[in-house]
DNA sequence: GTGAAAGCGCTAACAT
DNA sequence: ATGTTAGCGCTTTCAC
């Protein structure tokens, strides 16, 4: 900046004024400064400015998702980016991998870089470590999973209702023998989905005591193995509810392998790519990651704009998409 | 930091030493400083340090991909993150959307934030605007698409060879009536794939003059429409090569709709999620986005570590995955 | 309409 | 083993 000022024959403050579009600079001076900046390939240093700037904003956001390599996270990320772009804010994205250590490391990395706000998917038992930062006024929005130990804005899917809706869908087709496949039972979201499933069966008068509830399946292969194992036992279920993306895919692979995909009903929570092109198409309770990301980003910016209303909880509705697998009726036993 | 120093009863420089793990601090002092930092919830300001730090590194990378909401980009991003994480480097990710204005805006946003390196997928006609930055020594690695107007490290798939391999695969099954569906013809990568396809047909003695080459299909719907249109004309092809992810999916939808998916061969460039679960499974020339991302990130860090060898071009091999659709033999005409 | 001086939080260089 | 001073590139404040 000093070089630009020297080349343009003005003071540094004048350069600063031109760069930031502040008033009280004559057009002639402006032109000189711009020309000098161009010829020196000058790019202002945003961080240096921040150090002294009154609002202290880095125009930067930290986003922590399950994994950036994952359709749900990608959609959330994209929605956040779209909102941030309009504000001239850049987004740091990191992957959680359901690892509490990574959660803390990522948050710390964001904070050291003085992000203006945080959008977080969490996995550790408590987010109370964020309390000082919240007190300092940094906006934090939790997405997909609710926080514990602190209160802050949260955006989640209606996990329980969505799971209940899926279950009702299967009950209405006459199923009475169910199985549940879910991911890590420590994850709140997973608990909610299981609860929605079991409660709905309970209300329908189905004895939930004997229903196989297989949990802690965190990848396709584990889900596939678990499903195959279940189907080699007597009286396999006629209907399956799978509580997550990868689990659903693992179950599909298992049913194919067993030749059971046309006579076993399946509804998955969370949409699966190309689910409509499979045979049968996969019926799912689809989340709305775009909406989750958009709302989360808008909450952050509202807070930055001074909104100091109490922390809120936004619930983004899920939607049942019937494609075939959920409409299979119970087979008659041999 | 001043507050921490005051609370610990030491000078700021000692705090700096402790925070950065520099030597020559007594254990007792270290403990005092750490305690003070903890009690004040102190997080060092990385940017402020950078301003003065001799290496001037922000420990930050800028990554520009097609769209963060896209499986290929997600895999690249994840690989870059994994390499960067080991170095304590955070990643800014942005979406290009094949929009030249976005490309420039994203690069400028990265530069203003003083990223240590750039990993870019580009779409504008020339990247000569990066020349000053390259001269300044900022490492830039181009991924997926080669740059124009500047020379710098590049990591790409073997587009031409991959396309040729796909074509050979179809030729070997006896096909002689082909069609090509591709995305924007202005994209170098797309040109290479088309070229690989046509050259291979030429070498096999197939007249390429009459082959339908449908291009500029940038989404599923456009590809689907184009394929349906082609199949309503006389003498439809018996084999299709589609040059991109979304185009492949559009073509699959079209073939389904036409009831042609079991008698028309299809090989797509770039893998498709769940392609193995479709019927028939989709044969593809799979890229290796993880490898592309990993190599790109390693190139950046090698440059930062002082590697000043001439700009290199890494070619990541594609792999043909036969799943059914590419093994369909030509139907006999009625 | 413009510039000079001070200072943001930190680290380099040189004390001590 | 620790402290002091200067200065990174910018914006603030205030003077002209």
XYZ file of C-alpha atoms (C1' of nucleotides) in Angstrom:
700
model
C 0.000 0.000 0.000
C 2.894 2.298 0.734
C 4.245 1.575 -2.724
C 0.930 2.393 -4.311
C 0.789 5.646 -2.349
C 4.310 6.538 -3.421
C 3.645 5.731 -7.065
C 0.432 7.725 -7.063
C 2.110 10.560 -5.204
C -0.458 10.560 -2.377
C -0.630 9.520 1.286
C -1.426 6.011 2.393
C -4.718 7.127 3.855
C -5.868 8.322 0.470
C -5.108 4.933 -1.010
C -7.067 3.362 1.806
C -9.990 5.646 1.055
C -9.981 4.767 -2.617
C -9.718 1.030 -2.019
C -12.607 1.081 0.396
C -14.711 3.456 -1.631
C -14.836 6.044 1.106
C -16.060 9.534 0.212
C -14.032 12.741 0.010
C -11.563 11.809 -2.642
C -11.443 13.738 -5.878
C -12.064 11.749 -9.056
C -8.643 12.691 -10.373
C -6.892 11.333 -7.294
C -9.030 8.226 -7.370
C -7.976 7.542 -10.935
C -4.293 8.011 -10.131
C -4.499 5.648 -7.183
C -6.377 3.008 -9.138
C -3.817 3.183 -11.933
C -0.948 2.799 -9.485
C -2.670 -0.133 -7.751
C -3.244 -1.853 -11.055
C 0.284 -1.446 -12.239
C 1.643 -2.881 -9.005
C -0.909 -5.732 -8.945
C -1.912 -4.574 -5.549
C -4.393 -6.701 -3.577
C -5.368 -5.212 -0.211
C -4.578 -7.388 2.793
C -7.914 -8.059 4.423
C -6.392 -9.381 7.634
C -4.144 -6.429 8.223
C -7.127 -4.147 7.877
C -9.129 -6.208 10.319
C -6.601 -5.758 12.973
C -7.530 -2.134 13.269
C -10.985 -2.019 11.680
C -13.720 -1.053 14.091
C -16.087 -3.893 13.273
C -13.199 -6.371 13.502
C -14.791 -8.620 10.889
C -12.661 -11.052 8.946
C -15.429 -11.662 6.394
C -14.868 -15.342 6.955
C -17.059 -18.199 8.180
C -16.158 -21.592 9.602
C -18.253 -24.573 8.478
C -17.870 -28.006 10.013
C -19.765 -30.851 8.346
C -19.772 -34.635 8.594
C -17.443 -34.872 5.633
C -17.065 -32.534 2.681
C -17.090 -35.731 0.626
C -20.746 -36.558 1.272
C -23.858 -35.466 -0.596
C -25.706 -34.127 2.433
C -22.750 -32.038 3.545
C -22.081 -30.848 0.027
C -25.600 -29.501 -0.268
C -25.384 -27.755 3.099
C -22.019 -26.309 2.143
C -23.263 -25.048 -1.174
C -26.233 -23.300 0.417
C -23.980 -21.666 3.003
C -21.603 -20.559 0.280
C -24.419 -19.027 -1.732
C -25.585 -16.908 1.202
C -22.028 -15.959 2.186
C -21.013 -15.023 -1.341
C -23.618 -12.272 -1.395
C -21.975 -10.822 1.682
C -18.418 -11.075 0.423
C -17.699 -13.693 3.053
C -15.441 -16.680 2.377
C -16.078 -20.102 3.896
C -13.607 -22.424 5.598
C -14.921 -25.980 5.376
C -13.746 -28.928 7.446
C -14.761 -32.530 7.951
C -15.784 -33.883 11.331
C -15.558 -37.630 10.662
C -17.548 -38.128 13.865
C -14.332 -37.596 15.793
C -14.561 -35.387 18.894
C -10.875 -34.493 18.635
C -11.384 -33.261 15.091
C -14.330 -31.196 16.242
C -12.255 -29.333 18.784
C -9.284 -28.976 16.462
C -11.448 -27.585 13.686
C -13.198 -25.099 15.950
C -9.899 -23.979 17.381
C -8.452 -23.574 13.892
C -11.457 -21.451 12.909
C -11.183 -19.319 16.013
C -7.478 -18.677 15.557
C -8.368 -17.365 12.133
C -10.947 -15.103 13.672
C -13.947 -16.279 11.705
C -16.989 -14.072 12.107
C -19.289 -17.015 12.713
C -19.422 -20.768 13.075
C -21.775 -23.320 11.533
C -21.143 -26.632 13.201
C -22.066 -30.272 13.042
C -20.814 -31.722 16.301
C -20.124 -35.100 17.826
C -18.457 -34.533 21.181
C -20.500 -35.014 24.322
C -20.696 -31.365 25.174
C -20.019 -28.124 23.385
C -19.523 -26.240 26.631
C -16.008 -25.402 25.467
C -17.724 -22.897 23.190
C -19.257 -20.936 26.061
C -16.480 -18.300 26.253
C -16.662 -17.716 22.527
C -20.436 -17.389 22.666
C -20.123 -14.924 25.509
C -17.742 -12.947 23.355
C -20.580 -12.654 20.857
C -19.388 -14.958 18.083
C -22.479 -16.341 16.352
C -22.608 -20.132 16.404
C -25.288 -22.133 14.613
C -25.523 -25.878 15.096
C -26.721 -27.820 12.097
C -28.059 -31.334 11.765
C -27.360 -32.165 15.409
C -28.356 -30.280 18.525
C -25.660 -29.096 20.894
C -25.272 -30.126 24.529
C -23.991 -27.988 27.376
C -24.537 -24.702 25.562
C -27.473 -22.904 24.029
C -27.270 -21.381 20.599
C -29.211 -21.268 17.333
C -29.847 -24.703 15.894
C -31.149 -25.965 12.573
C -32.232 -29.600 12.376
C -34.496 -31.911 10.432
C -37.647 -33.198 12.097
C -35.956 -36.490 12.775
C -38.562 -37.983 15.041
C -41.534 -37.028 12.906
C -39.773 -38.095 9.750
C -39.002 -41.497 11.198
C -42.577 -41.822 12.430
C -43.849 -40.915 8.989
C -41.702 -43.609 7.414
C -42.919 -46.138 9.942
C -46.557 -45.203 9.413
C -46.039 -45.607 5.697
C -44.928 -49.186 6.266
C -47.659 -49.924 8.803
C -50.279 -48.750 6.340
C -49.061 -51.314 3.845
C -49.822 -54.016 6.393
C -46.361 -54.740 7.773
C -46.044 -56.058 11.298
C -42.534 -57.545 11.285
C -39.965 -54.771 11.261
C -36.272 -54.214 11.669
C -34.326 -51.037 12.400
C -30.812 -50.344 11.173
C -29.158 -47.247 12.516
C -25.839 -45.541 12.913
C -23.957 -44.618 16.105
C -26.381 -44.731 18.971
C -24.521 -41.907 20.699
C -25.597 -39.451 18.046
C -28.660 -37.547 19.143
C -30.079 -37.473 15.657
C -29.900 -41.236 15.452
C -31.621 -41.545 18.817
C -34.462 -39.338 17.636
C -34.981 -41.411 14.546
C -35.028 -44.642 16.494
C -37.433 -43.120 18.923
C -39.780 -41.941 16.166
C -39.722 -45.433 14.711
C -40.359 -47.270 17.973
C -42.966 -44.838 19.274
C -44.959 -45.068 16.091
C -44.930 -48.855 16.236
C -45.991 -48.647 19.860
C -48.945 -46.420 19.021
C -49.979 -48.885 16.358
C -49.998 -51.669 18.912
C -47.001 -53.504 17.511
C -44.918 -55.142 20.220
C -41.581 -53.351 20.004
C -39.878 -55.710 22.397
C -38.926 -58.276 19.776
C -37.991 -55.893 17.011
C -34.372 -56.155 15.929
C -32.753 -52.777 16.515
C -29.281 -52.915 15.046
C -27.182 -49.853 15.731
C -23.681 -48.417 15.504
C -23.428 -49.094 11.820
C -21.241 -46.322 10.520
C -20.585 -47.464 7.024
C -22.084 -49.356 4.132
C -20.162 -52.546 4.751
C -21.223 -52.798 8.398
C -24.844 -52.219 7.475
C -24.652 -54.784 4.717
C -23.177 -57.420 7.022
C -25.738 -56.725 9.716
C -28.626 -57.049 7.286
C -27.337 -60.283 5.842
C -26.869 -61.683 9.301
C -30.423 -60.773 10.267
C -31.903 -62.392 7.184
C -30.200 -65.702 7.822
C -32.142 -66.020 11.070
C -35.674 -67.407 11.156
C -38.654 -65.108 10.541
C -36.858 -62.215 8.889
C -38.682 -58.890 8.849
C -40.943 -57.904 5.991
C -40.143 -54.226 6.405
C -36.946 -52.319 7.184
C -36.374 -48.794 8.349
C -32.799 -47.600 7.917
C -31.874 -44.421 9.663
C -29.154 -43.006 7.457
C -27.769 -42.687 3.975
C -24.894 -45.140 4.040
C -26.852 -47.581 6.149
C -29.629 -47.567 3.567
C -27.155 -48.308 0.811
C -25.645 -51.169 2.801
C -29.109 -52.634 3.350
C -29.910 -52.343 -0.352
C -26.748 -54.256 -1.189
C -27.639 -56.931 1.332
C -31.176 -57.334 -0.002
C -29.821 -57.649 -3.535
C -27.315 -60.222 -2.460
C -30.059 -62.197 -0.733
C -32.459 -61.756 -3.642
C -34.870 -60.151 -1.218
C -35.068 -56.665 -2.669
C -38.392 -57.240 -4.374
C -40.203 -58.755 -1.431
C -38.848 -56.751 1.497
C -40.092 -53.247 2.090
C -37.491 -50.560 2.799
C -37.740 -46.933 3.747
C -34.545 -45.013 4.380
C -33.991 -41.787 6.244
C -32.070 -39.281 4.112
C -32.123 -39.391 0.354
C -29.827 -41.589 -1.704
C -28.365 -40.553 -5.069
C -30.141 -42.060 -8.063
C -32.609 -43.767 -5.725
C -35.304 -43.368 -8.361
C -33.324 -45.354 -10.935
C -32.892 -48.448 -8.817
C -35.333 -51.335 -9.105
C -37.322 -51.018 -7.029
C -36.860 -47.281 -6.507
C -35.920 -46.508 -2.943
C -38.569 -44.854 -0.823
C -36.982 -42.353 1.515
C -37.677 -39.671 4.029
C -35.695 -36.926 2.340
C -34.062 -34.167 4.316
C -33.593 -30.724 2.886
C -29.909 -29.927 3.238
C -30.100 -26.820 1.055
C -32.695 -25.368 3.375
C -30.693 -26.324 6.450
C -27.603 -24.612 5.073
C -29.456 -21.545 3.941
C -31.223 -21.014 7.251
C -28.031 -21.588 9.217
C -26.107 -19.038 7.173
C -28.920 -16.545 7.457
C -28.984 -16.982 11.237
C -25.273 -16.245 11.408
C -25.651 -13.071 9.400
C -28.711 -11.976 11.339
C -26.680 -12.301 14.546
C -23.822 -10.371 12.980
C -26.332 -7.697 12.009
C -27.246 -7.311 15.635
C -30.153 -9.707 16.179
C -29.948 -10.566 19.859
C -33.187 -12.466 20.276
C -32.965 -15.687 22.297
C -31.381 -18.687 20.603
C -33.851 -20.392 18.316
C -34.382 -23.869 16.987
C -35.405 -24.195 13.348
C -36.884 -27.468 12.268
C -36.698 -28.208 8.584
C -39.412 -30.571 7.450
C -38.606 -33.899 5.864
C -40.603 -35.272 2.978
C -41.526 -38.853 2.189
C -40.728 -39.753 -1.395
C -42.420 -42.995 -2.449
C -40.472 -44.754 -5.183
C -41.331 -48.393 -4.824
C -39.318 -50.035 -2.075
C -41.561 -48.631 0.642
C -44.750 -49.738 -1.081
C -43.950 -53.446 -1.108
C -46.569 -55.368 0.863
C -45.810 -58.146 3.352
C -45.069 -61.503 1.816
C -47.003 -64.537 2.989
C -44.915 -67.024 4.856
C -44.036 -70.487 3.700
C -1.915 -11.524 24.574
C -1.018 -8.495 26.655
C -3.641 -9.555 29.165
C -2.227 -13.033 29.352
C 1.245 -11.612 29.885
C -0.005 -9.325 32.628
C -1.895 -12.104 34.386
C 1.080 -14.435 34.205
C 3.393 -11.661 35.283
C 5.679 -12.018 32.273
C 6.458 -10.135 29.076
C 4.499 -10.548 25.885
C 7.404 -12.175 24.154
C 7.440 -14.945 26.701
C 3.794 -15.599 26.037
C 4.562 -15.674 22.337
C 7.312 -18.185 22.982
C 5.073 -20.461 24.979
C 2.224 -20.321 22.489
C 4.526 -21.166 19.620
C 6.453 -23.788 21.495
C 9.725 -21.964 21.115
C 12.645 -23.073 23.274
C 14.242 -21.225 26.154
C 11.332 -20.921 28.509
C 11.450 -22.516 31.937
C 8.800 -25.109 32.675
C 7.514 -23.062 35.578
C 6.965 -19.995 33.413
C 5.396 -22.101 30.718
C 2.895 -23.459 33.207
C 2.023 -19.990 34.479
C 1.479 -18.674 30.973
C -0.619 -21.650 29.959
C -2.767 -21.247 33.052
C -3.280 -17.558 32.361
C -4.127 -18.242 28.711
C -6.651 -20.866 29.707
C -8.337 -18.705 32.274
C -8.718 -15.875 29.775
C -9.840 -18.225 26.955
C -7.066 -16.850 24.883
C -6.841 -17.939 21.241
C -3.828 -16.533 19.400
C -4.620 -14.412 16.351
C -2.983 -16.182 13.455
C -3.374 -13.261 11.090
C -1.789 -10.737 13.374
C 1.190 -13.031 13.711
C 1.477 -13.461 9.971
C 1.822 -9.804 9.478
C 5.206 -9.914 11.114
C 6.180 -13.576 10.807
C 9.192 -14.107 8.598
C 7.684 -16.807 6.408
C 4.541 -14.695 5.981
C 2.382 -17.794 5.790
C -1.301 -17.636 6.576
C -1.588 -21.412 6.849
C -4.509 -21.196 4.524
C -5.272 -22.627 1.081
C -7.793 -21.584 -1.550
C -9.632 -24.353 -3.396
C -11.901 -23.677 -6.342
C -13.949 -26.604 -7.646
C -16.844 -27.037 -10.051
C -19.302 -27.020 -7.199
C -18.822 -28.102 -3.623
C -22.156 -29.855 -4.098
C -20.861 -32.480 -6.518
C -19.331 -35.867 -5.841
C -16.189 -35.341 -7.892
C -15.451 -32.007 -6.234
C -16.265 -33.374 -2.806
C -13.698 -36.131 -3.224
C -11.042 -33.690 -4.436
C -11.834 -31.373 -1.548
C -11.626 -34.123 0.995
C -8.236 -35.252 -0.269
C -6.923 -31.695 -0.189
C -8.246 -31.261 3.329
C -6.559 -34.442 4.489
C -3.174 -33.298 3.232
C -3.654 -29.764 4.554
C -4.810 -30.911 7.973
C -1.480 -32.583 8.580
C 0.177 -29.235 7.971
C -2.174 -27.207 10.144
C -3.501 -25.492 7.058
C -7.177 -24.556 6.664
C -8.965 -24.681 3.322
C -11.247 -22.070 1.761
C -13.547 -23.786 -0.711
C -15.570 -22.078 -3.424
C -17.737 -23.151 -6.329
C -16.961 -22.147 -9.891
C -20.287 -22.965 -11.557
C -18.490 -22.703 -14.877
C -18.769 -18.941 -14.596
C -15.663 -16.931 -15.544
C -16.742 -14.027 -13.328
C -16.972 -16.342 -10.337
C -13.521 -17.678 -11.100
C -11.974 -14.227 -10.940
C -13.992 -13.206 -7.898
C -13.029 -16.350 -6.015
C -9.330 -16.004 -6.833
C -9.370 -12.372 -5.818
C -11.132 -13.236 -2.556
C -8.475 -15.877 -1.853
C -5.651 -13.484 -2.636
C -7.023 -10.737 -0.434
C -6.980 -13.285 2.360
C -3.373 -14.066 1.592
C -3.742 -17.784 1.040
C -0.436 -19.607 0.829
C -1.479 -21.498 -2.278
C -4.231 -21.957 -4.805
C -5.796 -25.129 -6.203
C -8.023 -24.156 -9.072
C -10.528 -25.531 -11.494
C -10.942 -22.839 -14.109
C -13.317 -21.928 -16.882
C -12.269 -18.529 -18.207
C -10.442 -18.335 -21.494
C -7.134 -17.418 -20.010
C -5.593 -17.433 -16.579
C -3.029 -14.818 -17.522
C -4.439 -12.614 -14.756
C -2.579 -14.928 -12.397
C 0.822 -14.133 -13.870
C 1.715 -11.423 -11.306
C 0.750 -13.706 -8.452
C 2.801 -16.550 -9.887
C 5.765 -14.221 -10.288
C 5.344 -13.329 -6.644
C 5.864 -17.009 -5.883
C 2.376 -18.084 -4.826
C 2.003 -21.766 -5.706
C -0.908 -22.408 -8.028
C -1.982 -25.890 -9.069
C -4.633 -26.369 -11.717
C -6.837 -29.397 -11.276
C -9.117 -31.214 -13.689
C -8.630 -28.613 -16.399
C -5.429 -27.254 -17.857
C -4.784 -23.530 -17.711
C -4.300 -21.218 -20.675
C -2.067 -18.179 -20.889
C 0.065 -19.183 -17.907
C 2.224 -22.126 -16.961
C 1.942 -23.782 -13.582
C 1.591 -27.219 -12.036
C -1.403 -29.112 -13.332
C -3.135 -32.322 -12.297
C -5.574 -33.862 -14.744
C -7.127 -37.181 -15.680
C -5.977 -38.880 -18.867
C -9.087 -37.685 -20.622
C -8.150 -38.622 -24.143
C -6.863 -42.076 -23.271
C -9.803 -42.743 -20.990
C -12.257 -41.821 -23.705
C -10.336 -43.960 -26.186
C -10.408 -46.866 -23.759
C -14.173 -46.555 -23.407
C -14.576 -46.419 -27.154
C -12.344 -49.432 -27.700
C -14.404 -51.301 -25.136
C -17.521 -50.684 -27.218
C -15.814 -51.435 -30.512
C -14.639 -54.761 -29.160
C -18.238 -55.706 -28.454
C -18.989 -55.235 -32.113
C -20.614 -51.829 -32.118
C -20.397 -49.694 -35.231
C -23.219 -47.197 -34.695
C -22.245 -44.729 -31.988
C -23.343 -41.476 -30.451
C -21.457 -38.997 -28.309
C -23.034 -36.835 -25.628
C -20.833 -34.210 -24.052
C -20.868 -31.093 -21.977
C -19.727 -27.578 -22.898
C -17.540 -27.774 -25.952
C -15.508 -24.818 -24.718
C -14.105 -26.863 -21.865
C -10.747 -28.310 -22.731
C -11.441 -31.484 -20.819
C -14.581 -32.094 -22.850
C -12.656 -31.489 -26.071
C -10.064 -34.067 -25.078
C -12.699 -36.661 -24.357
C -14.445 -36.057 -27.652
C -11.147 -36.268 -29.419
C -10.243 -39.549 -27.739
C -13.596 -40.943 -28.786
C -13.444 -39.815 -32.386
C -9.787 -40.692 -32.908
C -10.321 -44.185 -31.627
C -13.251 -44.688 -33.951
C -11.155 -43.338 -36.792
C -8.345 -45.798 -36.070
C -10.868 -48.596 -36.116
C -12.040 -47.551 -39.532
C -15.449 -46.319 -38.437
C -16.623 -43.336 -40.458
C -16.862 -40.560 -37.886
C -18.556 -38.177 -40.265
C -22.089 -39.410 -39.573
C -21.751 -39.921 -35.862
C -24.053 -37.756 -33.808
C -21.913 -35.583 -31.571
C -24.228 -33.751 -29.219
C -22.519 -31.186 -27.025
C -23.110 -28.327 -24.621
C -25.235 -30.452 -22.338
C -24.607 -29.030 -18.893
C -27.236 -30.792 -16.889
C -29.174 -34.000 -16.612
C -32.337 -32.634 -18.157
C -30.584 -31.335 -21.263
C -28.786 -34.649 -21.741
C -32.014 -36.560 -21.273
C -33.846 -34.462 -23.840
C -31.028 -34.755 -26.332
C -30.908 -38.527 -25.994
C -34.650 -38.910 -26.405
C -34.580 -36.715 -29.429
C -31.821 -38.782 -30.997
C -33.642 -42.052 -30.417
C -36.785 -40.876 -32.133
C -34.824 -40.518 -35.355
C -34.232 -43.459 -37.693
C -31.293 -45.794 -37.087
C -30.498 -44.899 -33.486
C -27.044 -45.820 -32.226
C -26.357 -49.155 -30.556
C -23.663 -47.663 -28.338
C -23.338 -44.379 -26.483
C -20.357 -42.642 -24.982
C -21.265 -39.898 -22.541
C -18.481 -37.619 -21.487
C -19.541 -36.546 -18.011
C -21.328 -37.474 -14.835
C -24.572 -35.571 -15.182
C -24.737 -36.256 -18.894
C -24.467 -39.980 -18.203
C -27.318 -39.800 -15.729
C -29.473 -37.891 -18.198
C -28.780 -40.520 -20.841
C -29.678 -43.319 -18.424
C -32.986 -41.631 -17.700
C -33.668 -41.268 -21.375
C -32.875 -44.918 -22.116
C -35.175 -46.004 -19.298
C -37.936 -43.812 -20.560
C -37.523 -45.270 -24.033
C -37.235 -48.816 -22.725
C -33.855 -49.008 -24.422
C -31.607 -49.464 -21.429
C -31.188 -53.200 -21.929
C -30.348 -53.128 -25.609
C -28.230 -49.990 -25.911
C -24.636 -50.041 -24.750
C -23.463 -47.120 -22.611
C -20.108 -46.158 -21.217
C -19.838 -42.944 -19.248
C -16.799 -40.881 -18.420
C -16.580 -40.225 -14.674
C -18.151 -42.522 -12.128
C -21.776 -42.287 -11.058
C -22.985 -42.968 -7.495
C -24.555 -46.387 -7.027
C -23.814 -47.214 -10.653
C -23.300 -50.833 -9.664
C -26.807 -51.146 -8.251
C -28.604 -50.038 -11.392
C -29.863 -52.598 -13.885
C -27.852 -52.897 -15.930
C -24.902 -51.626 -13.905
C -23.313 -48.637 -15.571
C -19.933 -49.180 -17.128
C -17.758 -46.135 -16.655
C -14.314 -44.747 -17.100
C -13.764 -43.740 -13.500
C -11.573 -40.835 -12.585
C -9.653 -40.758 -9.356
C -10.600 -37.511 -7.662
C -8.953 -38.467 -4.356
C -5.675 -38.909 -6.158
C -6.100 -35.663 -8.064
C -6.749 -33.760 -4.850
C -3.922 -35.427 -2.987
C -1.343 -34.778 -5.681
C -2.485 -31.183 -6.103
C -2.180 -30.476 -2.394
C 1.209 -32.149 -2.249
C 2.406 -30.036 -5.166
C 1.364 -26.889 -3.339
C 3.233 -27.888 -0.208
C 6.285 -28.981 -2.163
C 6.397 -25.532 -3.742
C 5.988 -23.910 -0.356
C 8.845 -26.066 0.879
C 11.035 -24.547 -1.782
C 10.706 -26.887 -4.762
C 11.424 -24.666 -7.755
C 11.577 -27.258 -10.487
C 9.749 -26.374 -13.712
C 5.964 -26.578 -13.664
C 4.829 -30.158 -14.085
C 1.790 -31.901 -15.425
C 0.545 -34.927 -13.506
C -1.779 -37.257 -15.293
C -3.931 -39.425 -13.085
C -4.976 -42.603 -14.791
C -8.606 -43.452 -15.332
C -9.908 -46.961 -14.941
C -12.608 -48.741 -16.872
C -15.142 -50.380 -14.606
C -17.318 -52.881 -16.450
C -20.697 -53.255 -14.803
C -23.022 -54.324 -17.555
C -24.143 -51.390 -19.636
C -20.920 -51.283 -21.597
C -20.984 -54.997 -22.334
C -24.294 -54.998 -24.183
C -23.771 -56.216 -27.756
C -25.300 -54.580 -30.825
C -28.917 -55.469 -31.442
C -29.960 -56.768 -34.825
C -32.193 -54.440 -36.686
C -35.805 -55.041 -37.536
C -10.041 16.739 0.031
C -5.872 15.097 2.142
C -2.106 13.585 5.284
C 0.469 12.392 9.828
C 0.549 9.822 13.804
C -0.976 6.145 16.664
C -2.106 1.545 17.320
C -4.555 -3.267 16.168
C -1.965 -8.356 18.007
C 1.674 -10.302 17.026
C 6.899 -11.725 15.996
C 11.946 -10.454 14.716
C 16.030 -8.731 16.301
C 18.509 -7.535 19.764
C 19.135 -6.659 24.322
C 19.839 -8.204 29.197
C 15.716 -17.645 30.469
C 13.319 -13.377 29.717
C 12.185 -8.429 28.344
C 12.306 -4.272 25.056
C 11.726 -2.111 20.832
C 10.336 -1.774 16.271
C 7.389 -2.707 12.681
C 4.162 -6.017 9.594
C -0.238 -3.395 6.406
C -3.813 -1.491 7.442
C -7.636 1.867 9.678
C -8.628 5.107 13.121
C -8.491 9.765 14.848
C -7.545 14.169 14.252
C -5.238 17.963 12.103
C -4.828 20.723 8.114
